XYZ file of N, CA and C in Angstrom:
597
model
N 163.106 23.577 24.416
C 162.854 24.874 25.049
C 163.774 25.985 24.547
N 164.845 25.639 23.831
C 165.783 26.651 23.364
C 165.640 26.945 21.877
N 164.781 26.219 21.200
C 164.641 26.411 19.762
C 164.084 27.793 19.452
N 164.622 28.392 18.390
C 164.125 29.685 17.929
C 163.502 29.476 16.552
N 162.210 29.699 16.473
C 161.486 29.451 15.224
C 160.590 30.646 14.883
N 161.174 31.813 14.629
C 160.333 33.009 14.414
C 159.406 32.890 13.212
N 159.868 32.266 12.127
C 159.004 32.154 10.942
C 157.858 31.184 11.179
N 158.152 30.056 11.847
C 157.080 29.110 12.176
C 156.100 29.734 13.157
N 156.618 30.503 14.124
C 155.739 31.171 15.086
C 154.802 32.143 14.364
N 155.342 32.892 13.394
C 154.531 33.840 12.641
C 153.464 33.111 11.821
N 153.863 31.987 11.187
C 152.895 31.211 10.403
C 151.778 30.679 11.299
N 152.129 30.243 12.510
C 151.119 29.717 13.439
C 150.125 30.796 13.838
N 150.611 32.034 14.009
C 149.727 33.136 14.396
C 148.854 33.592 13.235
N 149.390 33.536 12.021
C 148.662 34.062 10.868
C 147.805 33.017 10.165
N 148.083 31.740 10.430
C 147.351 30.688 9.729
C 146.699 29.719 10.685
N 146.756 28.461 10.333
C 146.176 27.399 11.144
C 147.291 26.574 11.747
N 147.233 26.370 13.051
C 148.254 25.571 13.705
C 147.684 24.196 14.024
N 148.327 23.157 13.501
C 147.914 21.790 13.767
C 148.722 21.270 14.952
N 148.041 20.729 15.934
C 148.721 20.332 17.176
C 148.918 18.827 17.303
N 148.477 18.057 16.316
C 148.708 16.613 16.339
C 149.283 16.193 14.996
N 150.170 15.237 15.044
C 150.820 14.780 13.813
C 151.032 13.283 13.894
N 150.767 12.609 12.821
C 150.954 11.166 12.772
C 151.878 10.830 11.615
N 152.719 9.871 11.811
C 153.657 9.451 10.777
C 153.531 7.939 10.618
N 153.783 7.454 9.404
C 153.617 6.027 9.144
C 154.554 5.175 9.982
N 155.758 5.649 10.203
C 156.751 4.918 10.986
C 157.803 5.927 11.431
N 158.499 5.643 12.517
C 159.463 6.609 13.050
C 160.875 6.402 12.514
N 161.019 5.626 11.460
C 162.322 5.371 10.854
C 162.389 6.124 9.524
N 163.568 6.614 9.204
C 163.750 7.558 8.112
C 163.224 7.093 6.755
N 163.860 6.114 6.142
C 163.502 5.737 4.772
C 162.057 5.257 4.631
N 161.558 4.407 5.520
C 160.151 4.005 5.391
C 159.189 5.188 5.505
N 159.497 6.118 6.403
C 158.649 7.292 6.551
C 158.647 8.131 5.274
N 159.816 8.262 4.667
C 159.925 9.028 3.414
C 159.167 8.336 2.281
N 159.224 7.002 2.262
C 158.488 6.282 1.221
C 156.983 6.486 1.383
N 156.514 6.565 2.640
C 155.092 6.808 2.885
C 154.688 8.204 2.409
N 155.552 9.193 2.652
C 155.260 10.549 2.175
C 155.211 10.589 0.647
N 156.103 9.854 0.019
C 156.184 9.863 -1.437
C 155.012 9.120 -2.082
N 154.621 7.975 -1.504
C 153.630 7.110 -2.160
C 152.235 7.165 -1.546
N 152.131 7.627 -0.306
C 150.845 7.571 0.383
C 150.499 6.173 0.852
N 151.447 5.247 0.788
C 151.216 3.865 1.198
C 152.010 3.555 2.472
N 151.514 2.606 3.243
C 152.294 2.132 4.383
C 153.601 1.535 3.839
N 154.709 1.709 4.561
C 156.008 1.274 4.050
C 156.077 -0.197 3.641
N 155.427 -1.085 4.388
C 155.451 -2.502 4.007
C 154.801 -2.701 2.642
N 153.700 -2.025 2.413
C 153.010 -2.155 1.122
C 153.847 -1.550 -0.001
N 154.573 -0.468 0.307
C 155.407 0.190 -0.710
C 156.730 -0.537 -0.931
N 157.008 -1.563 -0.128
C 158.248 -2.311 -0.293
C 159.462 -1.658 0.329
N 159.228 -0.743 1.282
C 160.335 -0.038 1.942
C 160.131 -0.080 3.459
N 160.119 -1.289 4.056
C 159.827 -1.391 5.489
C 160.996 -1.036 6.404
N 162.197 -0.837 5.841
C 163.355 -0.502 6.676
C 164.318 0.374 5.891
N 165.284 0.962 6.596
C 166.291 1.789 5.928
C 167.092 0.998 4.910
N 167.295 -0.280 5.176
C 168.129 -1.101 4.301
C 167.333 -1.847 3.233
N 166.043 -1.624 3.183
C 165.219 -2.294 2.162
C 165.621 -1.813 0.775
N 165.261 -2.579 -0.260
C 165.620 -2.170 -1.629
C 165.068 -0.790 -1.978
N 165.559 -0.285 -3.065
C 165.151 1.013 -3.594
C 163.632 1.077 -3.753
N 163.061 2.228 -3.441
C 161.623 2.421 -3.640
C 161.313 2.328 -5.127
N 160.352 1.522 -5.457
C 159.988 1.302 -6.856
C 159.365 2.574 -7.443
N 160.005 3.201 -8.430
C 159.458 4.440 -8.997
C 158.175 4.227 -9.790
N 157.842 2.965 -10.111
C 156.604 2.688 -10.844
C 155.373 2.753 -9.938
N 155.592 2.750 -8.609
C 154.447 2.867 -7.699
C 153.789 4.234 -7.867
N 152.481 4.316 -7.654
C 151.873 5.646 -7.639
C 152.580 6.509 -6.595
N 152.941 7.708 -6.969
C 153.558 8.616 -5.998
C 153.119 10.041 -6.307
N 153.383 10.919 -5.379
C 152.863 12.284 -5.479
C 153.321 12.967 -6.766
N 154.556 12.714 -7.186
C 155.053 13.370 -8.388
C 154.390 12.851 -9.660
N 154.245 11.513 -9.770
C 153.664 11.028 -11.020
C 152.143 11.204 -11.069
N 151.564 11.683 -9.975
C 150.156 12.084 -10.011
C 150.013 13.565 -10.384
N 150.953 14.396 -9.887
C 150.847 15.842 -10.104
C 151.448 16.306 -11.430
N 152.516 15.659 -11.853
C 153.209 16.116 -13.067
C 152.319 16.097 -14.314
N 151.536 15.030 -14.537
C 150.682 15.014 -15.746
C 149.607 16.104 -15.766
N 149.293 16.690 -14.609
C 148.280 17.759 -14.592
C 148.913 19.139 -14.484
N 150.218 19.230 -14.819
C 150.838 20.537 -14.979
C 151.688 21.059 -13.847
N 151.945 20.243 -12.824
C 152.777 20.698 -11.717
C 154.260 20.538 -12.040
N 155.058 21.532 -11.645
C 156.509 21.361 -11.614
C 156.839 20.643 -10.317
N 157.850 19.780 -10.336
C 158.177 18.988 -9.151
C 159.642 19.157 -8.786
N 159.897 19.230 -7.491
C 161.262 19.376 -7.002
C 161.495 18.545 -5.765
N 162.757 18.197 -5.536
C 163.141 17.453 -4.331
C 164.510 17.959 -3.890
N 164.575 18.482 -2.665
C 165.799 19.102 -2.176
C 166.107 18.589 -0.773
N 167.317 18.084 -0.590
C 167.733 17.583 0.715
C 168.006 16.103 0.688
N 167.613 15.439 1.756
C 167.879 14.017 1.874
C 167.018 13.235 0.890
N 167.572 12.182 0.337
C 166.828 11.318 -0.581
C 166.414 10.059 0.174
N 167.317 9.161 0.437
C 167.093 7.981 1.270
C 165.963 7.097 0.765
N 165.803 7.045 -0.551
C 164.830 6.121 -1.128
C 165.523 5.040 -1.954
N 166.856 5.148 -2.059
C 167.649 4.067 -2.632
C 167.874 3.045 -1.516
N 168.728 2.047 -1.724
C 169.021 1.096 -0.644
C 170.002 1.741 0.316
N 169.690 1.677 1.608
C 170.562 2.285 2.604
C 170.588 3.792 2.453
N 171.737 4.393 2.724
C 171.845 5.854 2.708
C 172.415 6.378 1.400
N 172.604 5.502 0.425
C 173.266 5.893 -0.816
C 172.425 6.873 -1.623
N 173.136 7.707 -2.374
C 172.465 8.520 -3.377
C 172.150 7.637 -4.580
N 171.251 8.079 -5.450
C 170.998 7.312 -6.666
C 172.304 7.035 -7.412
N 172.379 5.889 -8.033
C 173.617 5.440 -8.671
C 174.167 6.476 -9.640
N 173.307 7.114 -10.410
C 173.764 8.036 -11.444
C 173.762 9.506 -11.021
N 173.472 9.767 -9.766
C 173.398 11.162 -9.313
C 174.792 11.719 -9.132
N 175.108 12.962 -9.559
C 174.263 13.854 -10.375
C 174.609 13.801 -11.856
N 175.254 12.725 -12.305
C 175.787 12.678 -13.670
C 174.713 12.665 -14.749
N 173.607 11.994 -14.515
C 172.539 12.017 -15.516
C 171.184 12.021 -14.812
N 170.137 11.975 -15.583
C 168.801 12.208 -15.038
C 167.927 10.966 -14.995
N 168.526 9.784 -14.985
C 167.741 8.551 -15.019
C 166.796 8.475 -13.820
N 167.342 8.534 -12.618
C 166.525 8.405 -11.415
C 165.537 9.558 -11.281
N 165.999 10.751 -11.547
C 165.126 11.930 -11.440
C 163.920 11.775 -12.373
N 164.150 11.350 -13.587
C 163.051 11.168 -14.538
C 162.130 10.023 -14.136
N 162.712 8.955 -13.582
C 161.870 7.825 -13.162
C 160.902 8.228 -12.057
N 161.322 9.126 -11.178
C 160.448 9.595 -10.097
C 159.697 10.871 -10.477
N 159.803 11.288 -11.735
C 159.086 12.462 -12.250
C 159.432 13.741 -11.475
N 160.731 13.974 -11.292
C 161.210 15.154 -10.571
C 161.913 16.074 -11.565
N 161.470 17.324 -11.625
C 162.073 18.281 -12.560
C 163.428 18.784 -12.082
N 163.542 19.071 -10.793
C 164.779 19.657 -10.267
C 165.051 19.052 -8.905
N 166.335 18.749 -8.639
C 166.669 18.209 -7.321
C 168.093 18.516 -6.936
N 168.318 18.477 -5.629
C 169.641 18.585 -5.038
C 169.625 17.653 -3.831
N 170.464 16.633 -3.850
C 170.399 15.573 -2.846
C 171.634 15.559 -1.954
N 171.445 15.129 -0.711
C 172.529 14.924 0.242
C 172.258 13.657 1.028
N 173.318 13.056 1.565
C 173.147 11.894 2.437
C 173.605 12.166 3.860
N 174.327 13.246 4.104
C 174.846 13.502 5.448
C 174.830 14.972 5.770
N 174.960 15.309 7.074
C 174.899 16.704 7.498
C 176.207 17.434 7.251
N 176.165 18.727 7.372
C 177.340 19.568 7.235
C 176.913 21.014 7.311
N 177.850 21.905 7.571
C 177.476 23.309 7.782
C 176.882 23.981 6.557
N 177.154 23.476 5.364
C 176.627 24.130 4.161
C 175.397 23.428 3.593
N 175.049 22.262 4.131
C 173.954 21.477 3.545
C 172.625 22.213 3.640
N 172.241 22.666 4.826
C 170.943 23.323 4.996
C 170.847 24.570 4.127
N 171.909 25.342 4.059
C 171.902 26.550 3.225
C 171.756 26.189 1.753
N 172.491 25.169 1.300
C 172.402 24.756 -0.099
C 170.996 24.284 -0.444
N 170.420 23.472 0.445
C 169.064 22.953 0.228
C 168.059 24.104 0.182
N 168.158 25.009 1.143
C 167.240 26.146 1.213
C 167.373 27.035 -0.015
N 168.615 27.347 -0.399
C 168.827 28.209 -1.566
C 168.239 27.589 -2.826
N 168.453 26.297 -2.996
C 167.945 25.619 -4.198
C 166.418 25.566 -4.175
N 165.838 25.316 -3.004
C 164.371 25.284 -2.891
C 163.773 26.661 -3.177
N 164.393 27.708 -2.657
C 163.895 29.069 -2.915
C 164.001 29.420 -4.397
N 165.083 28.991 -5.018
C 165.252 29.217 -6.453
C 164.146 28.505 -7.240
N 163.807 27.288 -6.812
C 162.736 26.522 -7.457
C 161.396 27.245 -7.308
N 161.145 27.786 -6.117
C 159.900 28.532 -5.890
C 159.848 29.758 -6.794
N 160.957 30.519 -6.852
C 160.994 31.709 -7.716
C 160.731 31.348 -9.172
N 161.331 30.259 -9.613
C 161.198 29.837 -11.010
C 159.769 29.416 -11.343
N 159.066 28.853 -10.352
C 157.739 28.278 -10.609
C 156.606 29.008 -9.905
N 156.850 30.229 -9.447
C 155.851 30.916 -8.613
C 154.548 31.238 -9.341
N 154.580 31.248 -10.658
C 153.360 31.564 -11.408
C 152.653 30.328 -11.956
N 153.136 29.148 -11.575
C 152.519 27.895 -12.024
C 152.377 26.969 -10.823
N 151.526 25.953 -10.906
C 151.436 24.995 -9.792
C 152.755 24.247 -9.632
N 153.150 24.031 -8.388
C 154.356 23.234 -8.156
C 154.224 22.461 -6.857
N 155.006 21.396 -6.772
C 155.109 20.602 -5.547
C 156.579 20.305 -5.328
N 157.011 20.413 -4.083
C 158.395 20.029 -3.799
C 158.489 19.430 -2.411
N 159.441 18.525 -2.269
C 159.836 18.021 -0.967
C 161.110 18.749 -0.576
N 161.173 19.217 0.668
C 162.404 19.777 1.230
C 162.673 18.970 2.489
N 163.612 18.037 2.381
C 163.890 17.102 3.468
C 165.250 17.414 4.078
N 165.213 18.197 5.145
C 166.455 18.545 5.843
C 166.978 17.356 6.636
N 168.217 17.470 7.070
C 168.864 16.403 7.834
C 168.827 16.677 9.335
N 168.223 17.765 9.768
C 168.300 18.195 11.156
C 167.846 17.183 12.197
N 166.858 16.338 11.937
C 166.467 15.405 13.001
C 167.514 14.353 13.319
N 168.570 14.271 12.523
C 169.542 13.197 12.667
C 170.773 13.638 13.461
N 171.513 12.660 13.931
C 172.823 12.909 14.561
C 173.883 12.694 13.508
N 175.035 13.299 13.575
C 175.233 14.471 14.372
C 175.122 15.705 13.497
N 174.690 16.734 14.100
C 174.518 18.012 13.429
C 175.846 18.762 13.464
N 176.205 19.353 12.361
C 177.461 20.080 12.260
C 177.172 21.499 11.788
N 176.659 22.361 12.678
C 176.242 23.696 12.244
C 177.433 24.606 11.980
N 177.192 25.614 11.172
C 178.206 26.634 10.917
C 178.239 27.593 12.109
N 179.329 28.339 12.288
C 179.387 29.343 13.368
C 178.240 30.346 13.280
N 177.849 30.702 12.067
C 176.736 31.644 11.890
C 175.435 31.068 12.434
N 175.205 29.764 12.180
C 173.982 29.134 12.678
C 173.991 29.044 14.204
N 175.139 28.767 14.789
C 175.243 28.654 16.252
C 175.104 30.017 16.921
N 175.572 31.079 16.250
C 175.575 32.416 16.869
C 174.175 32.911 17.215
N 173.150 32.352 16.575
C 171.768 32.733 16.888
C 171.460 32.460 18.362
N 172.195 31.511 18.948
C 171.935 31.106 20.323
C 172.931 31.708 21.317
N 173.655 32.751 20.926
C 174.620 33.373 21.833
C 173.965 33.899 23.114
N 172.712 34.328 23.008
C 172.033 34.843 24.201
C 171.567 33.727 25.123
N 171.604 32.476 24.649
C 171.200 31.330 25.465
C 172.395 30.716 26.176
N 173.526 30.661 25.500
C 174.671 29.904 25.996
C 175.871 30.797 26.288
N 176.316 30.726 27.514
C 177.581 31.351 27.910
C 178.100 30.544 29.091
N 179.105 29.668 28.852
C 179.600 28.807 29.936
C 180.042 29.567 31.182
N 180.404 30.842 31.030
C 180.855 31.635 32.176
C 179.685 32.222 32.966
N 178.501 32.200 32.396
C 177.335 32.806 33.042
C 176.360 31.705 33.462
N 176.180 31.478 34.768
C 175.281 30.403 35.232
C 173.845 30.541 34.724
N 173.437 31.755 34.370
C 172.081 31.964 33.862
C 171.958 31.613 32.384
N 173.092 31.389 31.721
C 173.084 31.075 30.290
C 173.739 29.722 30.045
N 173.195 28.719 30.699
C 173.677 27.359 30.496
C 172.481 26.463 30.192
N 172.722 25.461 29.389
C 171.645 24.551 28.998
C 171.215 23.717 30.202
N 169.929 23.730 30.490
C 169.369 22.935 31.575
C 168.696 21.712 30.949
N 169.395 20.587 31.007
C 168.907 19.382 30.326
C 167.568 18.906 30.887
N 167.252 19.266 32.111
C 165.986 18.813 32.699
C 164.774 19.430 31.994
N 164.974 20.484 31.209
C 163.864 21.113 30.487
C 163.486 20.342 29.217
N 164.339 19.398 28.808
C 164.081 18.615 27.616
C 163.249 17.377 27.960
N 162.568 16.835 26.956
C 161.845 15.572 27.149
C 162.870 14.454 27.361
N 162.466 13.321 27.950
C 163.415 12.214 28.170
C 164.101 11.740 26.889
N 163.373 11.712 25.779
C 163.970 11.268 24.519
C 165.058 12.242 24.076
N 164.776 13.532 24.166
C 165.763 14.538 23.745
C 166.939 14.554 24.719
N 166.685 14.310 25.998
C 167.798 14.212 26.952
C 168.756 13.096 26.528
N 168.201 11.960 26.122
C 169.044 10.839 25.687
C 169.818 11.200 24.423
N 169.167 11.891 23.474
C 169.847 12.313 22.246
C 170.962 13.310 22.573
N 170.667 14.201 23.504
C 171.651 15.214 23.897
C 172.914 14.554 24.462
N 172.720 13.576 25.304
C 173.868 12.853 25.872
C 174.627 12.108 24.780
N 173.880 11.587 23.814
C 174.502 10.873 22.696
C 175.367 11.833 21.860
N 174.862 13.031 21.616
C 175.621 14.032 20.862
C 176.920 14.364 21.589
N 176.822 14.551 22.887
C 178.021 14.889 23.664
C 179.049 13.753 23.633
N 178.573 12.513 23.608
C 179.504 11.385 23.518
C 180.175 11.346 22.147
N 179.414 11.670 21.103
C 179.962 11.647 19.749
C 180.946 12.792 19.516
N 180.694 13.925 20.150
C 181.532 15.095 19.935
C 181.732 15.845 21.244
N 182.606 15.336 22.129
C 182.793 15.966 23.448
C 183.275 17.413 23.367
N 183.942 17.781 22.276
C 184.444 19.160 22.149
C 183.315 20.168 21.995
N 182.159 19.711 21.505
C 181.032 20.610 21.332
C 180.231 20.609 22.624
N 180.648 21.407 23.572
C 180.108 21.353 24.918
C 179.092 22.473 25.131
N 177.851 22.112 25.366
C 176.817 23.100 25.639
C 176.649 23.378 27.135
N 177.496 22.782 27.941
C 177.533 23.036 29.380
C 176.213 22.715 30.066
N 176.171 21.561 30.687
C 174.978 21.134 31.410
C 174.905 21.752 32.775
N 173.708 22.000 33.236
C 173.512 22.385 34.634
C 173.501 21.119 35.471
C-alpha cells in the first residue's frame, strides 16, 4: 500500500494492464532458468538454487534472437551458475557471456545502495546504443529479496509516508498481505536499526 510506482501507473493507463501472472516456480534460480529457456526448471536442469549451472547449450531466448539480428543484454542478478556465485570468469573475460549469446552485461549477486542505479544506468545505456535495431535484454533487479539496503535518496521518496513523530505517518502493518507482513517482521529482525515504526 505504500509503494510509489508513477512510471508503472502511467504505463498501465496508456497501454495494456495484465492482472494475472504465472511463474514456473517461486524460487529464484529455477524461475530465472524458465525465463531464459522457456522450459520448466526440472527439464532445464535447474530445479533449485543450488542445482548445477544452467546449460548454455539449451535453447534460450538469446541464442534464438541473436542469429536473427537482435542485440542482447543482461543487467542485474545472474543466478544461473551454481548457487549465488557469479560466473567463474566474470568480469575478466567473455567466456560465459559468449556461451549464453549476451552482447553486454553487468552482474550482481547481492543488494546495495548503488546496485539498482548501476543496473538501471547500464540498461539505459544499452537501450540508447541499440535503439535503432532490434534488441532483447533482461533486467533482473534484486528488490524482491532480503535484505534491501537503499540509499538515503531512495528512502527520501517516502518522507511523506513515514514520520515516527507523527501518528498519521507511520507504517500500518495490517494493510499488508500476510506474506508481506511476515517479510516485514523478518526485515526488522535482520536490521532492527532500520525502524519503520509499526502501528
